[in-house]
PDB file of C-alpha atoms and ligand atoms in Angstrom:
ATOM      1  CA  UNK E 251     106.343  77.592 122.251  1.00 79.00           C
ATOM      2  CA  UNK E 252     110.084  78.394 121.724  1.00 95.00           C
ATOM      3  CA  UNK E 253     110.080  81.470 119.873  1.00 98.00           C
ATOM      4  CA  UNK E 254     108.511  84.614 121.733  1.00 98.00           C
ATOM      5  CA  UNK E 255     107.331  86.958 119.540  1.00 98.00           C
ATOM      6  CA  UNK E 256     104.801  89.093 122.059  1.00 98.00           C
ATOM      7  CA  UNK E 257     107.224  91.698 123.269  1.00 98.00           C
ATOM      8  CA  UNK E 258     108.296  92.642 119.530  1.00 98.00           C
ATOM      9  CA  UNK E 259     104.311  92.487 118.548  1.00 98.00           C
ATOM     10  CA  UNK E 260     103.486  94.672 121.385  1.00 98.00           C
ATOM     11  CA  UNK E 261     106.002  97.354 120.303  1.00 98.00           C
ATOM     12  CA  UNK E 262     105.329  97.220 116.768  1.00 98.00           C
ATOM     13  CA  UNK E 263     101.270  97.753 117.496  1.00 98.00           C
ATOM     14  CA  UNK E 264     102.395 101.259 119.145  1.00 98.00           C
ATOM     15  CA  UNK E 265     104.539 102.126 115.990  1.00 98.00           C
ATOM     16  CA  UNK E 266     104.387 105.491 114.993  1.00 98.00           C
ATOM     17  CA  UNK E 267     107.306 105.549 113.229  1.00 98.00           C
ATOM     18  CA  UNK E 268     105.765 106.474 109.822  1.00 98.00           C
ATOM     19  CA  UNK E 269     102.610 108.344 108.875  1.00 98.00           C
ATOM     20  CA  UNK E 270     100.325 104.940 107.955  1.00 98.00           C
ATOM     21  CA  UNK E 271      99.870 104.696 111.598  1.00 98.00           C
ATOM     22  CA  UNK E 272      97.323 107.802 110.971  1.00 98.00           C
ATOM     23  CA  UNK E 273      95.260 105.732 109.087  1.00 98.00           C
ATOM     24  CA  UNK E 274      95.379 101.982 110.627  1.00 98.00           C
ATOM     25  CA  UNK E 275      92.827 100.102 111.884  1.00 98.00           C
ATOM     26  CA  UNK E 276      94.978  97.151 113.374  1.00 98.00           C
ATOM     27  CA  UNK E 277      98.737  96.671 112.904  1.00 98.00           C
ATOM     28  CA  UNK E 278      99.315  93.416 110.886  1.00 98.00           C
ATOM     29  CA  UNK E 279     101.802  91.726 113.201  1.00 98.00           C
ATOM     30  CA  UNK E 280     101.982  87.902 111.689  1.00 98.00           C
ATOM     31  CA  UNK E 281     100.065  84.517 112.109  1.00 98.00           C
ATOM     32  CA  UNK E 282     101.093  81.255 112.631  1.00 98.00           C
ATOM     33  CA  UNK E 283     103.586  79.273 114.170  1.00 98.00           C
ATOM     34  CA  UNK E 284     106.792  81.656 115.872  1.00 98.00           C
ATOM     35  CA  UNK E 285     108.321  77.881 116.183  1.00 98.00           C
ATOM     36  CA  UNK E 286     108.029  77.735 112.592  1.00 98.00           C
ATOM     37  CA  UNK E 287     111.181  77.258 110.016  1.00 98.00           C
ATOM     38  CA  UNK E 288     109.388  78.548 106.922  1.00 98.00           C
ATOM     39  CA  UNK E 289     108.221  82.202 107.039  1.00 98.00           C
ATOM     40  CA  UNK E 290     106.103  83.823 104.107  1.00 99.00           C
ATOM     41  CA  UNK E 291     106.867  87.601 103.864  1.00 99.00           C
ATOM     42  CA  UNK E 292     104.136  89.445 101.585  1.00 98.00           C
ATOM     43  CA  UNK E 293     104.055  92.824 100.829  1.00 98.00           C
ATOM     44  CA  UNK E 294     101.831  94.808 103.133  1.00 98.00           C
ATOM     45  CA  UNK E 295      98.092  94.429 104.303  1.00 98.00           C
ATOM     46  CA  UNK E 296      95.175  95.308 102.531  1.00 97.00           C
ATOM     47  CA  UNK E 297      91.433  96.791 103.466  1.00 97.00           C
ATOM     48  CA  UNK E 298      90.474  93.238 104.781  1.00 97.00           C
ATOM     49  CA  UNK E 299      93.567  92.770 106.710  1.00 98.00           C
ATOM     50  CA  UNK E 300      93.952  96.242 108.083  1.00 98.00           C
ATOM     51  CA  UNK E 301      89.949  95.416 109.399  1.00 98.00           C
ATOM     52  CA  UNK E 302      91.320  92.421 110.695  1.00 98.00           C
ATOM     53  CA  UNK E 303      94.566  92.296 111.948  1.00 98.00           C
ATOM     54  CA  UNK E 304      95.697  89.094 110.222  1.00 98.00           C
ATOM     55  CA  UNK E 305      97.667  88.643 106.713  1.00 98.00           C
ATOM     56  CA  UNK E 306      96.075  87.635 103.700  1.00 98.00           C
ATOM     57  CA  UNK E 307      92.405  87.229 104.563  1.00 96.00           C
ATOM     58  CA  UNK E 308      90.855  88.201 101.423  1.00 93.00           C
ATOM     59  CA  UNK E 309      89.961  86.536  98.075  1.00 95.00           C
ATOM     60  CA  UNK E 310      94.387  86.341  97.855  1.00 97.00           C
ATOM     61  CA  UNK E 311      94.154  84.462 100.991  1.00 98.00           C
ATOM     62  CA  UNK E 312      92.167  82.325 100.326  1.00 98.00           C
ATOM     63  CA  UNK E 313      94.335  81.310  97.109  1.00 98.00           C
ATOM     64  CA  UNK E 314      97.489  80.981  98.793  1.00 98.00           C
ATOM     65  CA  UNK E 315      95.969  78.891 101.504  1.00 98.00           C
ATOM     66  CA  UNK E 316      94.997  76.602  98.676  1.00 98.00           C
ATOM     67  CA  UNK E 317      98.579  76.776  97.602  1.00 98.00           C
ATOM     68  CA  UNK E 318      99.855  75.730 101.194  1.00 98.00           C
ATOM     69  CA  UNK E 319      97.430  73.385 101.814  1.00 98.00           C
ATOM     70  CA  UNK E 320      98.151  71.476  98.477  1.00 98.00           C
ATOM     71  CA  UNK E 321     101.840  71.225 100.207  1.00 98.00           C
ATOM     72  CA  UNK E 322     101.152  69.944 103.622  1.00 98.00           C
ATOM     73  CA  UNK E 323     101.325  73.351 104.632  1.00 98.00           C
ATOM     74  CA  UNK E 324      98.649  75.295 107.178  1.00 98.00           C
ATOM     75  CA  UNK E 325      99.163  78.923 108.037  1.00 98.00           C
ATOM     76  CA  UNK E 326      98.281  78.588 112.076  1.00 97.00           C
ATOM     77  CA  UNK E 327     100.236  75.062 112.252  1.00 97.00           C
ATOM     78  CA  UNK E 328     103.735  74.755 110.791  1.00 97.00           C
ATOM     79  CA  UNK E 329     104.447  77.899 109.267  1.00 98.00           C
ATOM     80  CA  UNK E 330     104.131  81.994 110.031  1.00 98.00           C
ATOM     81  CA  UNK E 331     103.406  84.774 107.618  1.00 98.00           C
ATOM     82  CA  UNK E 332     104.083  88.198 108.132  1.00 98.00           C
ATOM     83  CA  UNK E 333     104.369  91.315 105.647  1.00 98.00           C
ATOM     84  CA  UNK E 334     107.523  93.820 104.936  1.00 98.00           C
ATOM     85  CA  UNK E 335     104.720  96.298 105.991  1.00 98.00           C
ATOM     86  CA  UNK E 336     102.628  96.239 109.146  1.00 98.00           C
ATOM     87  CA  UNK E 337     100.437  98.835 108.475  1.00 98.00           C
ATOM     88  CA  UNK E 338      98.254  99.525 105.357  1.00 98.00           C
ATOM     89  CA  UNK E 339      99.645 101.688 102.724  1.00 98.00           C
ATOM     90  CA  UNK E 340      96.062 104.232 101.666  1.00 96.00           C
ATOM     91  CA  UNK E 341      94.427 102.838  98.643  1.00 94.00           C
ATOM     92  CA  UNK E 342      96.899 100.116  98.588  1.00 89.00           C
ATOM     93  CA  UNK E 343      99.293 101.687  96.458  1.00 96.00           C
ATOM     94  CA  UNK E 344     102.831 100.451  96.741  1.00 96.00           C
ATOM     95  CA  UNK E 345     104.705 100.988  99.860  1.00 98.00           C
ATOM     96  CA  UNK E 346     107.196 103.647 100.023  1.00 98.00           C
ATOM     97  CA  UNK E 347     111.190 103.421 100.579  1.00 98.00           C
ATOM     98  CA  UNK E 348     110.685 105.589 103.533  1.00 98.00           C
ATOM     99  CA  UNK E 349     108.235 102.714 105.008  1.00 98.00           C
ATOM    100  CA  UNK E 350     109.642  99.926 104.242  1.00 98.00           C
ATOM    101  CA  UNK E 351     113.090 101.577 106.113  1.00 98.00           C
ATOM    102  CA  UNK E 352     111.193 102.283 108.801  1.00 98.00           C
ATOM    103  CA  UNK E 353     109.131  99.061 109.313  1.00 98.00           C
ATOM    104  CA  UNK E 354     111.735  96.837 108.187  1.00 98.00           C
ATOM    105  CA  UNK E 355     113.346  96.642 111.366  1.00 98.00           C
ATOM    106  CA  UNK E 356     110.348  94.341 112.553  1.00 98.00           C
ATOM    107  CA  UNK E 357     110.782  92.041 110.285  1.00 98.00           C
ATOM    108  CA  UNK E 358     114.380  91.592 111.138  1.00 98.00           C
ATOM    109  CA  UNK E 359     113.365  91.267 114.619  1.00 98.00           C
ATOM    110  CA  UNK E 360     110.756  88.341 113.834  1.00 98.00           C
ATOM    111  CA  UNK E 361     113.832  86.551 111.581  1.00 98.00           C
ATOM    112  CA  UNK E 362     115.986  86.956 114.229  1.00 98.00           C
ATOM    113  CA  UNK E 363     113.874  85.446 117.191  1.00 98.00           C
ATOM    114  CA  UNK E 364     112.398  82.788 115.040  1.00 98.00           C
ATOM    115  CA  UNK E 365     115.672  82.307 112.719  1.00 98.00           C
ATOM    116  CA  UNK E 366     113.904  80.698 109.752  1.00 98.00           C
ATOM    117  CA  UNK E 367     115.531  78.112 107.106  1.00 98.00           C
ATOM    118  CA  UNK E 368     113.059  79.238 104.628  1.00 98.00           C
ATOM    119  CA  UNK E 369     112.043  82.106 103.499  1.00 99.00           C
ATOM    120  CA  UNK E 370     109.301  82.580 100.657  1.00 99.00           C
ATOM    121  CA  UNK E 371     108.893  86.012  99.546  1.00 99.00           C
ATOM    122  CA  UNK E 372     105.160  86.465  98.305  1.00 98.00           C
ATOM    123  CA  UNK E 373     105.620  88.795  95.380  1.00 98.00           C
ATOM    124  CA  UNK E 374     108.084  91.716  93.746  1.00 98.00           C
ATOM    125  CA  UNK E 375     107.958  93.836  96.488  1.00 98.00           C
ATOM    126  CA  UNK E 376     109.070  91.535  99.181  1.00 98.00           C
ATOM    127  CA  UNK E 377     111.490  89.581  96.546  1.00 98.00           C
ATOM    128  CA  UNK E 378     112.890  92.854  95.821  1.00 98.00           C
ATOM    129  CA  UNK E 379     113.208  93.747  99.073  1.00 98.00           C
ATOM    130  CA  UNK E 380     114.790  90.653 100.863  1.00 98.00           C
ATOM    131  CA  UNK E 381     116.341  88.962  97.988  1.00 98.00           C
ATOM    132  CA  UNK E 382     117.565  91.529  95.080  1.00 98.00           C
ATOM    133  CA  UNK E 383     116.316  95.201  93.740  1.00 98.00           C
ATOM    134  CA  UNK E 384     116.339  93.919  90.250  1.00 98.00           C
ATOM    135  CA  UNK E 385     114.357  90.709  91.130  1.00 98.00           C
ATOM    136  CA  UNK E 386     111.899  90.141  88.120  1.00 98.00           C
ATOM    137  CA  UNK E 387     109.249  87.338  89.537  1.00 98.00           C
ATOM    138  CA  UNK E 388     108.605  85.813  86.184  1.00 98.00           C
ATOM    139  CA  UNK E 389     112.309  85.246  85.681  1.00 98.00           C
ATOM    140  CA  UNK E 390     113.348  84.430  89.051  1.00 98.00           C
ATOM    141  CA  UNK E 391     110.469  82.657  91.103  1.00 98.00           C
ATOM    142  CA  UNK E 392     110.965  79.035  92.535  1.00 98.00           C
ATOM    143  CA  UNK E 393     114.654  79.860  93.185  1.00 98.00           C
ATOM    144  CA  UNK E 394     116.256  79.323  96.312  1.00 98.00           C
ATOM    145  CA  UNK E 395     118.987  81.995  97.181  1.00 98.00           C
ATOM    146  CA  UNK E 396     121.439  81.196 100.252  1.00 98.00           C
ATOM    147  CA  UNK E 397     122.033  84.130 102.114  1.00 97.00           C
ATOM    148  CA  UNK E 398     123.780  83.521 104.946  1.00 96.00           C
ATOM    149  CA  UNK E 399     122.694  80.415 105.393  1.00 97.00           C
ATOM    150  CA  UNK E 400     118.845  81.149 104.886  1.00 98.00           C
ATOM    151  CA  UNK E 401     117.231  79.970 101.800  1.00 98.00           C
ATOM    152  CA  UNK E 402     115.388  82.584  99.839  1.00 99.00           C
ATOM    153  CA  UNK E 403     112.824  81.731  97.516  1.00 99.00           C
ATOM    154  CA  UNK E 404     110.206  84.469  95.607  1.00 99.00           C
ATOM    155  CA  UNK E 405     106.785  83.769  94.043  1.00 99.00           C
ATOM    156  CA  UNK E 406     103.852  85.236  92.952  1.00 98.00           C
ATOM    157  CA  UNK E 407     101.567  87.005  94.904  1.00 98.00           C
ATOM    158  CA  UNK E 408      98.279  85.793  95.058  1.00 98.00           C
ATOM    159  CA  UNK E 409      96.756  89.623  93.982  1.00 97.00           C
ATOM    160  CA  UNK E 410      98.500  89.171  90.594  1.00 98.00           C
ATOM    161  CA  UNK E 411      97.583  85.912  89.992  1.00 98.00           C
ATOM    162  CA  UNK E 412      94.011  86.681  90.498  1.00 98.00           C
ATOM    163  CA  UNK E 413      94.127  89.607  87.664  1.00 97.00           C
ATOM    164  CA  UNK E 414      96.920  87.152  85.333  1.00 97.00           C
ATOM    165  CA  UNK E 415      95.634  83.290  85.926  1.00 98.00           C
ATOM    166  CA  UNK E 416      97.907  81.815  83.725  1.00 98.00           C
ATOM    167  CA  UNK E 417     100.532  82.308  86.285  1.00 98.00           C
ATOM    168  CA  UNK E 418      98.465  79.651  88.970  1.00 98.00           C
ATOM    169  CA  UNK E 419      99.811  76.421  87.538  1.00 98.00           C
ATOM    170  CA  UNK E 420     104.185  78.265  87.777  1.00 98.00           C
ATOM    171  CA  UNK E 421     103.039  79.217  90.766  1.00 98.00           C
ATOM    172  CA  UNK E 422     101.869  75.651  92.500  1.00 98.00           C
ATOM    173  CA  UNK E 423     105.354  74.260  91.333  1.00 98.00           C
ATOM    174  CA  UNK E 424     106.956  77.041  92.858  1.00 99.00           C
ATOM    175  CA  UNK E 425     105.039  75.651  96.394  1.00 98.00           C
ATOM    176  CA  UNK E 426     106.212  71.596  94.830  1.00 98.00           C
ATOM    177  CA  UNK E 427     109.654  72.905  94.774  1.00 98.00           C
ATOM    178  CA  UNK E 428     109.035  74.336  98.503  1.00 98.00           C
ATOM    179  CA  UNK E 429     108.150  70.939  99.221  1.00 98.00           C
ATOM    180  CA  UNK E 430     110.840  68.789  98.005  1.00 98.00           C
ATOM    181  CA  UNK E 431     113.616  71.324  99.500  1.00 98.00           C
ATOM    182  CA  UNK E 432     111.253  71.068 103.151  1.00 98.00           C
ATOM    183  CA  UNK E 433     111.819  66.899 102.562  1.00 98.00           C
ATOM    184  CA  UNK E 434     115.781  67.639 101.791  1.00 98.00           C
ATOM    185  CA  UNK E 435     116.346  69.682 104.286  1.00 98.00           C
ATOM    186  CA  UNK E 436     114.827  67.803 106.691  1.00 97.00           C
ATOM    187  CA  UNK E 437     112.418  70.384 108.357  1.00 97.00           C
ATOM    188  CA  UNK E 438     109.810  68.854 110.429  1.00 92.00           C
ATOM    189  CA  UNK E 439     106.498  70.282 109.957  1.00 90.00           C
TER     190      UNK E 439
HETATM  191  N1  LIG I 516      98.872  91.327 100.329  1.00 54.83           N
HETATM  192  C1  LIG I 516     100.012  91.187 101.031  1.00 54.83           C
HETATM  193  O1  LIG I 516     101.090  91.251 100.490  1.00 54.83           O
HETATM  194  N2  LIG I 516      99.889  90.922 102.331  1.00 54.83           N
HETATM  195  C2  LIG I 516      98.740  90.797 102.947  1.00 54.83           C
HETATM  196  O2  LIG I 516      98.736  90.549 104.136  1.00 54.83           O
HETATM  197  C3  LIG I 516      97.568  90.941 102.191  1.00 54.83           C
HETATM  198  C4  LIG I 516      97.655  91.215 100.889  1.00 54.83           C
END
């Protein structure tokens, strides 16, 4: 392993920064590869990932695992997902400016030590956040944006497309188009 993530991980799981660390059970750090040049940002964890530490665990897990695995992709092996928020916002409303400003910082860390080529945002909240404030998914997913050099793509997140199916089949072409720019780009994985 290249990329050494443990010393940011270890701060971030003593956060206090904002009041969700009252009502934790684990910090959601990130899984997967830190070697990896694709990161998946989501939006923040949920009841089964706040009991267990690990990003999308639950019945949206499961889905986008489908999605990666249909592209080659495998969330401990070639790839590393973490969320804009580490720490479980209460009855999973959306998360707040004032923690996403204060848990942001993380994230940069983790881009900074692992300097990604891709990034896919997984839903508005994270597209908003890392790509544009006006980002509308439906319009806008499957894009790449360069910024700075880093490509920028946002997608549906798995939660919605459990409660709106007929976004699935946008949404698999969105992880086809993550595919064939993995293949241009050259990025082993
Ligand atoms: N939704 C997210 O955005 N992230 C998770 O880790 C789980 C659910």
């Amino acid at each position: 392993m290249k990329n050494d993530l443990s010393p940011c991980r270890s701060v971030c799981e003593t956060c206090t920064k904002c009041p969700l660390h009252e009502t934790r059970t684990n910090v959601v750090f990130g899984v997967g590869n830190p070697d990896a040049e694709i990161l998946f940002v989501g939006e923040a964890p949920g009841e089964n990932e706040d009991l267990s530490g690990e990003p999308f665990v639950g019945r949206g897990g499961q889905l986008l695992d489908l999605y990666l695995n249909g592209v080659g992709l495998d969330r401990k092996e070639n790839i590393y997902i973490a969320n804009i928020l580490k720490c479980r916002p209460p009855k999973n409303r959306d998360p707040k400016p004032e923690e996403i400003e204060a848990c942001l910082p993380y994230l940069r860390e983790q881009f900074r030590i692992m300097r990604p080529k891709i990034i896919v945002c997984v839903g508005r909240i994270a597209a908003m956040t890392l790509i544009s404030p006006d980002f509308r998914v439906t319009k806008e997913h499957g894009i790449f944006f360069d910024r700075k050099g880093t490509l920028f793509m946002g997608t549906f997140h798995p939660a919605a497309l459990l409660r709106n199916p007929k976004y699935k089949g946008d949404c698999f072409e969105d992880f086809l188009r993550l595919q064939d720019k993995i293949r241009e780009l050259g990025i082993k994985i």
